Short mmCIF file of C-alpha atoms and ligand atoms in Angstrom, two decimals:
data_model
loop_
_atom_site.label_atom_id
_atom_site.label_comp_id
_atom_site.label_asym_id
_atom_site.label_seq_id
_atom_site.Cartn_x
_atom_site.Cartn_y
_atom_site.Cartn_z
CA MET A 1 123.09 112.93 88.25
CA HIS A 2 122.40 109.14 90.00
CA GLU A 3 123.37 106.67 87.17
CA LEU A 4 120.09 105.13 88.81
CA LEU A 5 118.37 107.84 88.53
CA THR A 6 119.29 109.14 85.19
CA ARG A 7 118.06 104.82 84.18
CA LEU A 8 114.75 105.76 85.30
CA GLY A 9 114.39 108.90 83.23
CA LEU A 10 114.51 110.49 86.27
CA ASP A 11 117.16 113.76 84.53
CA ARG A 12 114.17 115.01 81.29
CA ASP A 13 111.26 115.33 85.09
CA PRO A 14 111.83 119.52 85.41
CA ARG A 15 111.00 119.28 88.93
CA VAL A 16 114.45 117.71 89.65
CA ILE A 17 117.07 119.76 90.09
CA PRO A 18 120.79 119.70 90.60
CA ALA A 19 121.64 119.48 94.03
CA SER A 20 123.36 121.93 94.57
CA ASP A 21 120.70 124.58 92.75
CA ALA A 22 118.16 124.23 95.48
CA GLY A 23 117.34 126.27 97.58
CA ASP A 24 113.95 128.43 98.52
CA GLY A 25 110.98 126.40 96.63
CA SER A 26 113.06 122.84 96.51
CA ILE A 27 114.35 120.49 98.92
CA VAL A 28 117.21 117.85 99.07
CA SER A 29 116.84 113.90 98.64
CA VAL A 30 119.42 112.35 101.04
CA ASN A 31 120.78 109.65 100.44
CA PRO A 32 120.28 107.87 104.69
CA ALA A 33 123.56 105.67 103.78
CA THR A 34 125.61 108.46 103.33
CA GLY A 35 124.21 111.73 105.05
CA LEU A 36 125.08 113.12 101.29
CA PRO A 37 122.43 114.05 98.70
CA ILE A 38 121.06 112.54 96.05
CA ALA A 39 118.67 115.61 93.77
CA GLY A 40 117.04 118.53 94.78
CA VAL A 41 113.12 118.44 94.34
CA ARG A 42 111.28 121.80 92.98
CA LEU A 43 107.76 121.47 95.43
CA ASP A 44 104.91 122.55 94.48
CA ASN A 45 102.95 125.84 95.87
CA ALA A 46 99.46 127.06 96.59
CA ASP A 47 99.15 127.56 92.89
CA ALA A 48 100.77 123.97 91.57
CA TYR A 49 98.01 122.31 94.42
CA GLU A 50 95.28 124.12 92.75
CA GLN A 51 96.22 123.89 88.80
CA THR A 52 96.66 119.43 89.50
CA ILE A 53 92.57 119.89 91.75
CA THR A 54 91.12 121.45 88.35
CA ARG A 55 93.46 118.60 85.70
CA SER A 56 92.05 116.08 88.20
CA GLN A 57 88.33 116.66 88.42
CA GLU A 58 88.71 117.36 85.05
CA ALA A 59 90.42 113.65 84.22
CA PHE A 60 88.20 112.58 87.26
CA LYS A 61 85.14 113.58 84.42
CA ARG A 62 86.49 111.19 81.57
CA TRP A 63 88.11 108.50 83.23
CA ARG A 64 84.91 107.24 85.67
CA THR A 65 83.01 107.19 81.72
CA VAL A 66 85.87 104.46 80.86
CA PRO A 67 84.12 100.96 81.55
CA ALA A 68 86.16 99.03 84.13
CA PRO A 69 88.04 96.46 81.72
CA LYS A 70 89.40 98.60 80.35
CA ARG A 71 90.81 100.85 82.83
CA GLY A 72 91.90 97.36 84.40
CA GLU A 73 93.90 97.87 80.85
CA VAL A 74 95.13 101.13 82.05
CA VAL A 75 96.42 99.01 84.92
CA ARG A 76 97.91 95.95 83.61
CA GLN A 77 100.72 98.00 81.47
CA ILE A 78 101.29 100.12 84.44
CA GLY A 79 101.58 97.38 86.54
CA ASN A 80 104.36 95.75 83.02
CA ALA A 81 106.45 98.84 83.04
CA TYR A 82 106.53 98.23 86.71
CA ARG A 83 108.13 94.71 85.93
CA ASP A 84 110.43 95.52 83.20
CA CYS A 85 112.41 98.58 86.17
CA LEU A 86 111.75 96.25 88.66
CA GLU A 87 115.32 96.31 89.44
CA ASP A 88 116.35 100.17 88.90
CA LEU A 89 112.95 101.03 91.09
CA GLY A 90 113.84 99.00 94.19
CA SER A 91 117.64 100.15 94.27
CA LEU A 92 115.98 103.76 94.02
CA VAL A 93 113.32 103.60 97.34
CA SER A 94 116.74 101.75 98.38
CA LEU A 95 119.18 104.50 97.70
CA GLU A 96 116.97 107.61 98.99
CA MET A 97 115.20 105.32 101.77
CA GLY A 98 117.36 103.09 102.91
CA LYS A 99 115.61 99.63 103.13
CA ILE A 100 118.10 97.18 102.07
CA LYS A 101 117.88 96.87 98.52
CA ALA A 102 115.34 93.09 98.81
CA GLU A 103 113.29 94.88 100.66
CA GLY A 104 113.53 97.82 97.89
CA ILE A 105 113.12 95.04 95.50
CA GLY A 106 110.09 93.31 96.80
CA GLU A 107 108.59 96.46 97.28
CA VAL A 108 108.18 96.93 93.46
CA GLN A 109 106.70 94.21 93.74
CA GLU A 110 103.61 94.12 96.42
CA THR A 111 103.31 97.22 93.87
CA ILE A 112 103.61 95.27 90.94
CA ASP A 113 100.68 91.92 92.87
CA ILE A 114 98.36 94.81 93.51
CA ALA A 115 98.52 95.49 89.52
CA ASP A 116 98.02 92.52 88.40
CA PHE A 117 95.28 92.22 91.51
CA ALA A 118 93.62 94.89 90.37
CA VAL A 119 93.36 94.36 86.95
CA GLY A 120 90.98 91.42 88.22
CA LEU A 121 88.96 93.29 89.93
CA SER A 122 87.83 96.06 87.18
CA ARG A 123 86.18 92.68 86.01
CA GLN A 124 85.00 91.62 89.24
CA LEU A 125 82.83 95.37 90.90
CA THR A 126 79.99 93.86 91.80
CA GLY A 127 77.13 94.70 93.72
CA ILE A 128 74.25 91.80 95.09
CA THR A 129 70.24 92.02 94.74
CA MET A 130 68.26 92.12 97.25
CA PRO A 131 64.72 91.01 96.99
CA SER A 132 62.17 93.63 96.95
CA GLU A 133 59.75 93.85 99.09
CA ARG A 134 56.72 95.03 96.67
CA PRO A 135 55.69 92.77 93.89
CA LEU A 136 57.20 94.07 90.53
CA HIS A 137 60.01 95.70 92.53
CA ALA A 138 63.38 94.51 92.51
CA MET A 139 66.42 95.92 94.01
CA ARG A 140 70.09 96.17 94.04
CA GLU A 141 73.82 97.36 94.83
CA GLN A 142 75.78 99.05 92.00
CA TRP A 143 79.14 101.43 92.67
CA LEU A 144 80.38 104.33 91.05
CA PRO A 145 83.84 106.02 91.17
CA LEU A 146 83.97 108.91 94.17
CA GLY A 147 86.19 111.24 91.99
CA PRO A 148 89.80 113.02 92.86
CA MET A 149 90.85 111.09 96.02
CA GLY A 150 93.77 112.07 97.84
CA VAL A 151 97.29 110.11 99.27
CA ILE A 152 99.70 110.54 102.24
CA THR A 153 102.15 108.53 101.99
CA ALA A 154 105.15 107.99 104.12
CA PHE A 155 108.46 107.64 104.13
CA ASN A 156 109.26 103.68 104.54
CA PHE A 157 106.98 102.41 101.61
CA PRO A 158 107.86 104.89 98.21
CA ASN A 159 106.69 103.16 96.05
CA ALA A 160 103.84 100.25 97.47
CA VAL A 161 101.20 102.34 99.36
CA TRP A 162 100.51 104.20 97.28
CA GLY A 163 100.59 100.98 94.79
CA TRP A 164 98.17 99.98 97.06
CA ASN A 165 95.63 102.62 96.43
CA ALA A 166 96.78 104.28 92.82
CA MET A 167 96.47 100.83 91.12
CA LEU A 168 92.54 99.57 93.44
CA GLY A 169 91.37 103.62 92.80
CA ALA A 170 92.42 103.56 89.73
CA VAL A 171 90.53 100.43 88.38
CA CYS A 172 87.74 101.78 90.84
CA GLY A 173 87.50 104.92 87.88
CA ASP A 174 88.89 107.55 90.58
CA THR A 175 91.74 109.81 89.33
CA MET A 176 94.98 110.31 92.15
CA ILE A 177 96.43 113.00 93.91
CA TRP A 178 99.56 111.96 95.24
CA LYS A 179 100.92 113.61 97.90
CA PRO A 180 104.44 112.10 99.39
CA SER A 181 107.03 111.56 101.76
CA LEU A 182 109.87 114.78 101.39
CA ILE A 183 111.77 112.10 102.61
CA ALA A 184 111.51 110.50 99.67
CA PRO A 185 110.37 112.34 96.94
CA LEU A 186 112.56 111.06 94.11
CA THR A 187 110.69 107.41 94.61
CA ALA A 188 107.93 109.06 94.47
CA ILE A 189 108.59 110.51 91.47
CA ALA A 190 109.69 107.76 89.18
CA THR A 191 107.23 105.68 90.22
CA ASN A 192 104.63 108.13 89.16
CA ASN A 193 105.44 109.13 86.09
CA ILE A 194 106.02 106.37 84.99
CA ALA A 195 101.88 105.61 85.69
CA ARG A 196 100.97 108.46 84.27
CA ASP A 197 102.76 108.41 80.75
CA ILE A 198 101.10 104.63 80.44
CA ALA A 199 97.92 106.25 81.06
CA LYS A 200 98.80 109.28 79.04
CA ASP A 201 99.39 107.55 76.13
CA LEU A 202 96.73 104.95 75.57
CA GLY A 203 94.42 108.43 75.97
CA HIS A 204 94.34 108.86 79.75
CA GLU A 205 95.85 112.38 81.01
CA GLY A 206 95.20 113.03 84.50
CA VAL A 207 95.15 110.23 86.06
CA PHE A 208 97.83 110.14 88.27
CA GLU A 209 99.18 112.72 89.81
CA LEU A 210 100.97 114.20 91.95
CA VAL A 211 101.71 117.03 94.48
CA ILE A 212 105.64 117.15 95.93
CA GLY A 213 104.68 120.55 98.89
CA LEU A 214 105.41 121.36 102.76
CA ASP A 215 102.18 120.72 105.23
CA ASP A 216 101.86 124.52 105.30
CA GLU A 217 101.36 125.65 101.56
CA VAL A 218 99.64 121.95 100.69
CA GLY A 219 99.12 119.30 102.48
CA GLU A 220 96.52 121.77 105.52
CA ARG A 221 94.95 122.23 101.72
CA MET A 222 93.93 118.40 100.11
CA VAL A 223 93.16 117.48 103.64
CA ALA A 224 90.82 120.56 103.62
CA ASP A 225 89.17 120.07 99.98
CA ARG A 226 85.66 119.27 100.10
CA ARG A 227 86.66 118.09 95.76
CA LEU A 228 89.21 115.47 97.61
CA PRO A 229 85.76 112.95 98.91
CA LEU A 230 88.48 110.49 99.48
CA ILE A 231 91.84 111.21 101.31
CA SER A 232 94.17 107.78 102.07
CA ALA A 233 96.90 108.49 104.61
CA THR A 234 99.26 106.45 105.81
CA GLY A 235 101.45 107.77 109.38
CA SER A 236 102.47 108.44 112.21
CA CYS A 237 98.96 108.48 114.26
CA ARG A 238 99.52 111.91 115.25
CA MET A 239 99.28 112.40 111.11
CA GLY A 240 96.08 110.56 111.13
CA ARG A 241 94.48 112.25 114.37
CA ARG A 242 95.21 116.00 112.26
CA VAL A 243 93.36 113.83 108.70
CA GLY A 244 90.94 112.22 109.90
CA ALA A 245 89.22 115.63 112.48
CA VAL A 246 89.97 118.47 109.45
CA VAL A 247 88.24 115.31 107.30
CA ALA A 248 85.78 114.28 109.40
CA GLY A 249 84.66 117.74 110.30
CA ARG A 250 83.96 118.60 106.50
CA LEU A 251 81.97 115.32 106.51
CA GLY A 252 84.73 113.71 103.51
CA LYS A 253 85.63 110.30 103.74
CA CYS A 254 89.05 108.70 105.80
CA LEU A 255 90.68 105.86 104.70
CA LEU A 256 93.81 105.57 107.53
CA GLU A 257 96.58 103.35 107.65
CA LEU A 258 99.06 104.23 111.33
CA GLY A 259 100.54 103.19 114.22
CA GLY A 260 100.84 99.44 115.00
CA ASN A 261 103.04 97.84 117.99
CA ASN A 262 103.42 95.15 117.15
CA ALA A 263 103.92 91.98 119.28
CA VAL A 264 104.31 87.81 118.89
CA ILE A 265 103.43 85.56 121.89
CA VAL A 266 106.10 82.67 121.57
CA GLU A 267 104.55 79.29 123.60
CA ALA A 268 106.76 77.02 124.44
CA ASP A 269 104.93 73.79 123.15
CA ALA A 270 106.08 76.28 119.64
CA ASP A 271 108.81 75.89 116.79
CA LEU A 272 111.02 77.73 117.90
CA ASP A 273 113.52 78.17 115.20
CA MET A 274 111.49 78.81 113.12
CA ALA A 275 110.35 81.50 115.45
CA VAL A 276 113.38 83.67 115.98
CA LYS A 277 114.33 83.68 112.88
CA SER A 278 110.58 84.95 111.79
CA THR A 279 111.38 87.43 115.15
CA VAL A 280 114.39 88.61 113.68
CA PHE A 281 113.18 89.42 110.50
CA GLY A 282 110.26 91.14 111.97
CA SER A 283 112.33 93.04 114.31
CA VAL A 284 115.08 94.67 112.47
CA GLY A 285 114.25 94.46 108.11
CA THR A 286 113.61 97.55 106.99
CA CYS A 287 115.85 98.54 109.99
CA GLY A 288 112.33 98.73 112.52
CA GLN A 289 111.01 101.10 110.06
CA ARG A 290 107.38 99.24 109.62
CA CYS A 291 104.06 100.21 111.06
CA THR A 292 104.50 96.40 111.04
CA SER A 293 107.50 95.97 112.76
CA SER A 294 107.53 94.07 115.34
CA ARG A 295 108.07 95.48 118.86
CA ARG A 296 107.50 93.37 122.04
CA LEU A 297 107.85 89.74 121.90
CA PHE A 298 105.21 87.40 125.41
CA LEU A 299 108.66 85.04 125.58
CA HIS A 300 106.45 81.54 127.62
CA GLU A 301 108.80 81.56 130.80
CA SER A 302 109.56 78.33 130.74
CA ILE A 303 111.83 79.60 127.20
CA ALA A 304 112.04 82.46 127.46
CA ASP A 305 115.09 82.92 128.79
CA GLY A 306 116.71 79.68 126.23
CA PHE A 307 114.94 82.15 123.45
CA CYS A 308 117.22 85.10 124.03
CA ASP A 309 119.97 83.63 123.73
CA LYS A 310 119.21 82.06 120.13
CA LEU A 311 117.82 85.84 119.73
CA VAL A 312 120.66 87.37 121.34
CA SER A 313 123.15 85.19 118.70
CA ALA A 314 121.10 85.58 115.86
CA TYR A 315 121.08 90.16 116.03
CA GLY A 316 125.10 89.11 116.39
CA THR A 317 126.19 88.28 112.56
CA ILE A 318 123.45 90.54 111.17
CA ARG A 319 125.50 92.79 108.94
CA ILE A 320 124.91 96.69 108.99
CA GLY A 321 126.04 98.62 105.74
CA ASP A 322 125.12 99.59 102.66
CA PRO A 323 121.79 99.32 101.41
CA LEU A 324 123.15 98.35 98.45
CA ASP A 325 125.50 96.19 98.73
CA ASP A 326 123.70 92.34 98.96
CA ASN A 327 125.30 91.07 101.42
CA THR A 328 124.23 93.61 104.29
CA LEU A 329 120.71 92.34 106.83
CA VAL A 330 119.90 95.99 107.84
CA GLY A 331 120.27 99.27 106.42
CA PRO A 332 121.21 102.77 108.34
CA ILE A 333 117.69 104.60 110.42
CA ILE A 334 116.81 107.66 107.95
CA SER A 335 117.72 110.57 110.51
CA ASP A 336 120.06 112.11 113.11
CA ASP A 337 116.34 112.90 114.25
CA ALA A 338 115.12 108.03 114.62
CA ALA A 339 119.01 108.53 115.18
CA ALA A 340 118.42 110.00 118.12
CA GLN A 341 114.87 108.98 118.85
CA PHE A 342 115.69 105.48 118.71
CA GLU A 343 118.71 106.13 121.85
CA SER A 344 116.68 107.92 124.07
CA ALA A 345 113.59 105.15 124.82
CA ILE A 346 116.65 103.03 124.90
CA ALA A 347 118.15 105.69 127.60
CA LEU A 348 113.49 105.25 128.97
CA ALA A 349 114.06 102.01 128.91
CA LYS A 350 117.12 101.12 130.62
CA GLN A 351 115.78 103.97 133.13
CA GLN A 352 112.40 101.87 133.65
CA GLY A 353 114.23 98.83 134.79
CA GLY A 354 115.44 97.35 131.38
CA GLU A 355 118.48 94.93 130.65
CA VAL A 356 119.55 94.61 127.67
CA LEU A 357 120.67 92.51 125.77
CA ALA A 358 122.32 93.13 122.30
CA GLY A 359 122.40 96.06 120.80
CA GLY A 360 121.61 99.75 122.47
CA GLY A 361 123.43 102.27 120.87
CA ARG A 362 124.42 104.38 117.39
CA VAL A 363 126.35 102.12 114.90
CA ASP A 364 130.52 104.11 116.05
CA PRO A 365 130.62 105.65 112.16
CA ALA A 366 134.67 104.84 112.93
CA GLY A 367 133.42 100.65 112.12
CA LEU A 368 132.21 102.21 108.63
CA PRO A 369 133.67 102.29 105.43
CA GLU A 370 134.70 106.20 104.53
CA PRO A 371 131.71 106.71 103.28
CA LEU A 372 129.29 105.55 105.53
CA ARG A 373 130.34 107.25 108.13
CA LYS A 374 127.81 110.37 107.39
CA GLY A 375 125.05 107.64 107.60
CA SER A 376 122.35 106.94 110.84
CA TYR A 377 123.49 103.79 111.71
CA VAL A 378 122.01 102.51 114.97
CA GLN A 379 121.88 99.15 116.16
CA PRO A 380 119.45 96.49 116.50
CA THR A 381 118.45 96.32 120.20
CA ILE A 382 117.13 93.91 122.25
CA ILE A 383 115.88 94.83 126.04
CA ARG A 384 114.11 92.63 128.11
CA ALA A 385 112.02 93.52 131.15
CA PRO A 386 112.84 93.72 134.51
CA GLY A 387 111.20 90.79 136.77
CA SER A 388 108.19 93.49 137.95
CA ASN A 389 107.55 92.63 133.55
CA LYS A 390 106.59 96.52 133.29
CA LEU A 391 107.71 98.45 130.83
CA PRO A 392 106.34 102.13 130.15
CA VAL A 393 108.39 103.05 127.00
CA ALA A 394 106.99 99.94 125.05
CA GLN A 395 103.77 101.22 124.86
CA GLU A 396 105.51 103.88 122.51
CA GLU A 397 105.98 102.62 118.43
CA THR A 398 109.34 104.58 118.26
CA PHE A 399 110.58 103.72 114.93
CA ALA A 400 113.22 101.74 114.92
CA PRO A 401 115.06 98.01 115.75
CA ILE A 402 114.19 97.65 119.07
CA LEU A 403 112.01 94.23 120.62
CA TYR A 404 110.98 94.58 124.45
CA VAL A 405 110.93 91.06 125.72
CA PHE A 406 108.25 90.32 128.59
CA THR A 407 107.47 86.52 130.00
CA TYR A 408 104.30 84.85 130.63
CA ARG A 409 102.12 82.00 132.92
CA GLU A 410 99.65 81.72 130.53
CA LEU A 411 98.40 82.19 126.62
CA GLU A 412 95.24 84.87 128.44
CA GLU A 413 97.77 87.11 129.97
CA ALA A 414 99.91 87.52 126.66
CA ILE A 415 97.67 87.82 124.93
CA ALA A 416 95.71 90.93 126.82
CA MET A 417 99.16 92.13 127.67
CA GLN A 418 99.88 92.33 123.09
CA ASN A 419 96.37 93.98 123.08
CA SER A 420 97.04 96.48 126.47
CA VAL A 421 98.71 99.25 123.70
CA ASP A 422 96.41 102.05 122.22
CA GLN A 423 97.77 100.49 118.37
CA GLY A 424 96.13 98.20 116.81
CA LEU A 425 97.82 96.54 112.96
CA SER A 426 99.39 93.78 113.01
CA SER A 427 99.48 90.80 116.25
CA ALA A 428 101.27 86.94 115.56
CA ILE A 429 101.52 83.59 117.25
CA PHE A 430 104.17 80.37 117.40
CA THR A 431 102.37 77.58 118.67
CA GLY A 432 101.71 74.01 117.78
CA SER A 433 98.82 73.86 119.29
CA VAL A 434 95.29 74.36 117.63
CA ARG A 435 93.91 75.49 121.30
CA SER A 436 96.65 78.07 121.32
CA ALA A 437 96.11 79.48 117.90
CA GLY A 438 92.11 79.22 118.32
CA ARG A 439 92.40 81.45 121.25
CA PHE A 440 94.80 83.92 119.42
CA LEU A 441 91.65 83.62 116.67
CA ASP A 442 88.95 83.65 118.55
CA PRO A 443 86.26 84.28 116.67
CA SER A 444 84.60 86.03 119.19
CA GLY A 445 87.01 88.74 119.53
CA ALA A 446 88.53 87.07 123.22
CA GLY A 447 91.21 87.25 120.84
CA SER A 448 93.88 89.11 119.73
CA ASP A 449 92.56 92.98 118.52
CA CYS A 450 94.99 93.17 116.02
CA GLY A 451 94.09 94.37 111.81
CA LEU A 452 96.13 91.38 111.50
CA ALA A 453 96.96 87.64 113.09
CA TYR A 454 99.91 85.94 112.30
CA VAL A 455 99.61 82.45 113.26
CA ASN A 456 102.96 79.99 113.05
CA LEU A 457 104.95 84.08 110.82
CA GLY A 458 105.75 87.35 111.53
CA THR A 459 103.92 90.31 112.49
CA SER A 460 105.03 92.10 109.23
CA GLY A 461 105.53 90.68 105.61
CA ALA A 462 101.85 91.03 104.37
CA GLU A 463 100.50 89.39 101.19
CA ILE A 464 98.37 91.79 99.04
CA GLY A 465 95.70 89.29 98.68
CA GLY A 466 94.46 90.13 102.13
CA ALA A 467 92.65 93.88 102.95
CA PHE A 468 95.21 94.94 104.81
CA GLY A 469 94.54 97.73 108.23
CA GLY A 470 94.44 98.33 112.18
CA GLU A 471 91.77 98.80 114.36
CA LYS A 472 91.93 100.94 117.86
CA ASP A 473 94.58 104.36 116.96
CA THR A 474 96.22 102.44 113.77
CA GLY A 475 93.04 104.31 112.11
CA GLY A 476 90.31 101.44 111.43
CA GLY A 477 91.29 101.97 107.39
CA ARG A 478 91.67 98.95 104.94
CA GLU A 479 93.93 98.99 101.71
CA SER A 480 95.16 96.36 99.54
CA GLY A 481 93.18 93.24 99.12
CA SER A 482 89.84 91.91 99.89
CA ASP A 483 86.93 93.87 99.35
CA ALA A 484 89.34 97.17 100.53
CA TRP A 485 88.23 98.29 97.01
CA LYS A 486 84.70 99.57 98.19
CA ALA A 487 87.18 102.12 100.62
CA TYR A 488 87.54 104.26 97.12
CA MET A 489 83.79 104.02 94.90
CA ARG A 490 80.36 104.25 96.76
CA ARG A 491 78.34 102.58 96.63
CA GLN A 492 74.05 103.18 96.11
CA THR A 493 71.20 100.84 95.68
CA CYS A 494 69.53 101.76 93.39
CA THR A 495 65.41 100.23 93.83
CA THR A 496 63.12 100.15 90.67
CA ASN A 497 59.01 99.92 89.97
CA PHE A 498 58.61 97.90 86.28
CA GLY A 499 55.70 97.30 87.53
CA ASP A 500 52.07 100.12 87.23
CA GLU A 501 50.96 100.71 90.50
CA PHE A 502 51.97 102.77 93.16
CA ALA A 503 53.18 101.25 96.16
CA LEU A 504 54.94 102.19 99.25
CA ALA A 505 57.54 100.13 101.89
CA GLN A 506 55.42 98.69 105.52
CA GLY A 507 53.35 98.59 103.85
CA ILE A 508 52.08 102.20 104.20
CA ARG A 509 48.45 103.18 102.69
CA PHE A 510 48.41 106.71 101.50
CA GLU A 511 45.17 107.22 98.54
C1 UN1 B 601 104.07 99.93 106.31
O1 UN1 B 601 105.53 99.88 107.19
O2 UN1 B 601 103.22 100.65 106.35
O3 UN1 B 601 103.00 93.58 106.28
C2 UN1 B 601 103.60 98.83 104.53
C3 UN1 B 601 104.10 94.26 105.62
C4 UN1 B 601 104.56 95.52 103.89
C5 UN1 B 601 103.86 96.65 104.14
C6 UN1 B 601 103.91 97.78 105.18
N1 UN1 B 601 103.68 94.55 102.98
O4 UN1 B 601 105.02 94.74 106.67
#
């Protein structure tokens, strides 16, 4: 077994088996950089799911009675344990999912950050008081634990997205059942085991549960399960529509964090070097597989040609290869299917009149070192829209490093184009002008229609302190910082009559 897996204790986990032993009832986790198997993972079936739910329900009854700051203490120790294995866990993310190691480590750091945030939050789950209209009455709100919650995560952030949900959910008094992507199950097992074991050692067994299973067997059950008052799901808009409909059908709560089709606007007065650097990271980072990746670029017509030249030369310096090699900037795309989707989007863009300025296809395996030849590598691609500025393919999110470039004359036009897609996750403007920045962030709502709006920063790389999520087809959910914790609790409005009189609101007399 890979020594990284041993260091993370995965050799002792009964779910993890040699890849050669995987057969019915198991899957193989594949290293996208080499196309080689890493290990096999046993799948949970419907019975195992039932047992998990029962454990989680039992654990919830105990966990909710633990004072929130004491729950915070458990989370503090979990965060510290991730600190201790930051490099290894980050490397596992990189090994299993293909993002470069610096980003893998950054992802685990995001979980550590949200753990720290949650520790502080555990003493700040505050409700407000409000004056009652009746004499000798008092009104206040309190926030109560919700129950066991389902967390469904995608392959691209196999550690941190669970972290956002689980660290907050835990201090809020909920218990977690995590269903990770079948593409990155080893990261999920390693991540969950650390939290599970610390909680267990401190006397809180069952707070962090994991189910790894097929959608038919486990996913659909979980989404439809009334015993899970909250389902937090991250993934495609298609998946979110399904989850949203089923959870709404049982009147449960849903927290959806779905696709994005994020745009960057560059004004003529922007710091162009900074805009180039940020745009490159936004569009090629994680091989274009972040929900926050920059997919569309709107350039003021007066700087468009020069900016494209700078971007093309920056793309020329991108080192593609083994994500665990410190010199690599872009690793493999997750699968051959994903590479095929990348190719069809480019073919469509060309048919629609788009001009390929950089990249445009797969990386020829012959040019790669031998161990990487079975991985799927694609060239970060820039496609400029035709003179008509119309490129229908850009309305869709393709989970790959393709950046579509458009031009505009007036800022209003750029903002309108930016807002013209179905998704509403992230958006950015580069400008030196207070007026342009103000229009982009117009408090009337006439500016960016996204959940995240950046000025002089790219569309990806959010800090955990803010609420993370987006509008429209992105699903409307908010995770991570600010008051996103409220999604993990239920609100109770409490009114107490401490007088001797029977009194009705609205002055109603009933005698
Ligand atoms: C995702 O791609 O699902 O803002 C999450 C970012 C990261 C999170 C991305 N902090 O790019």
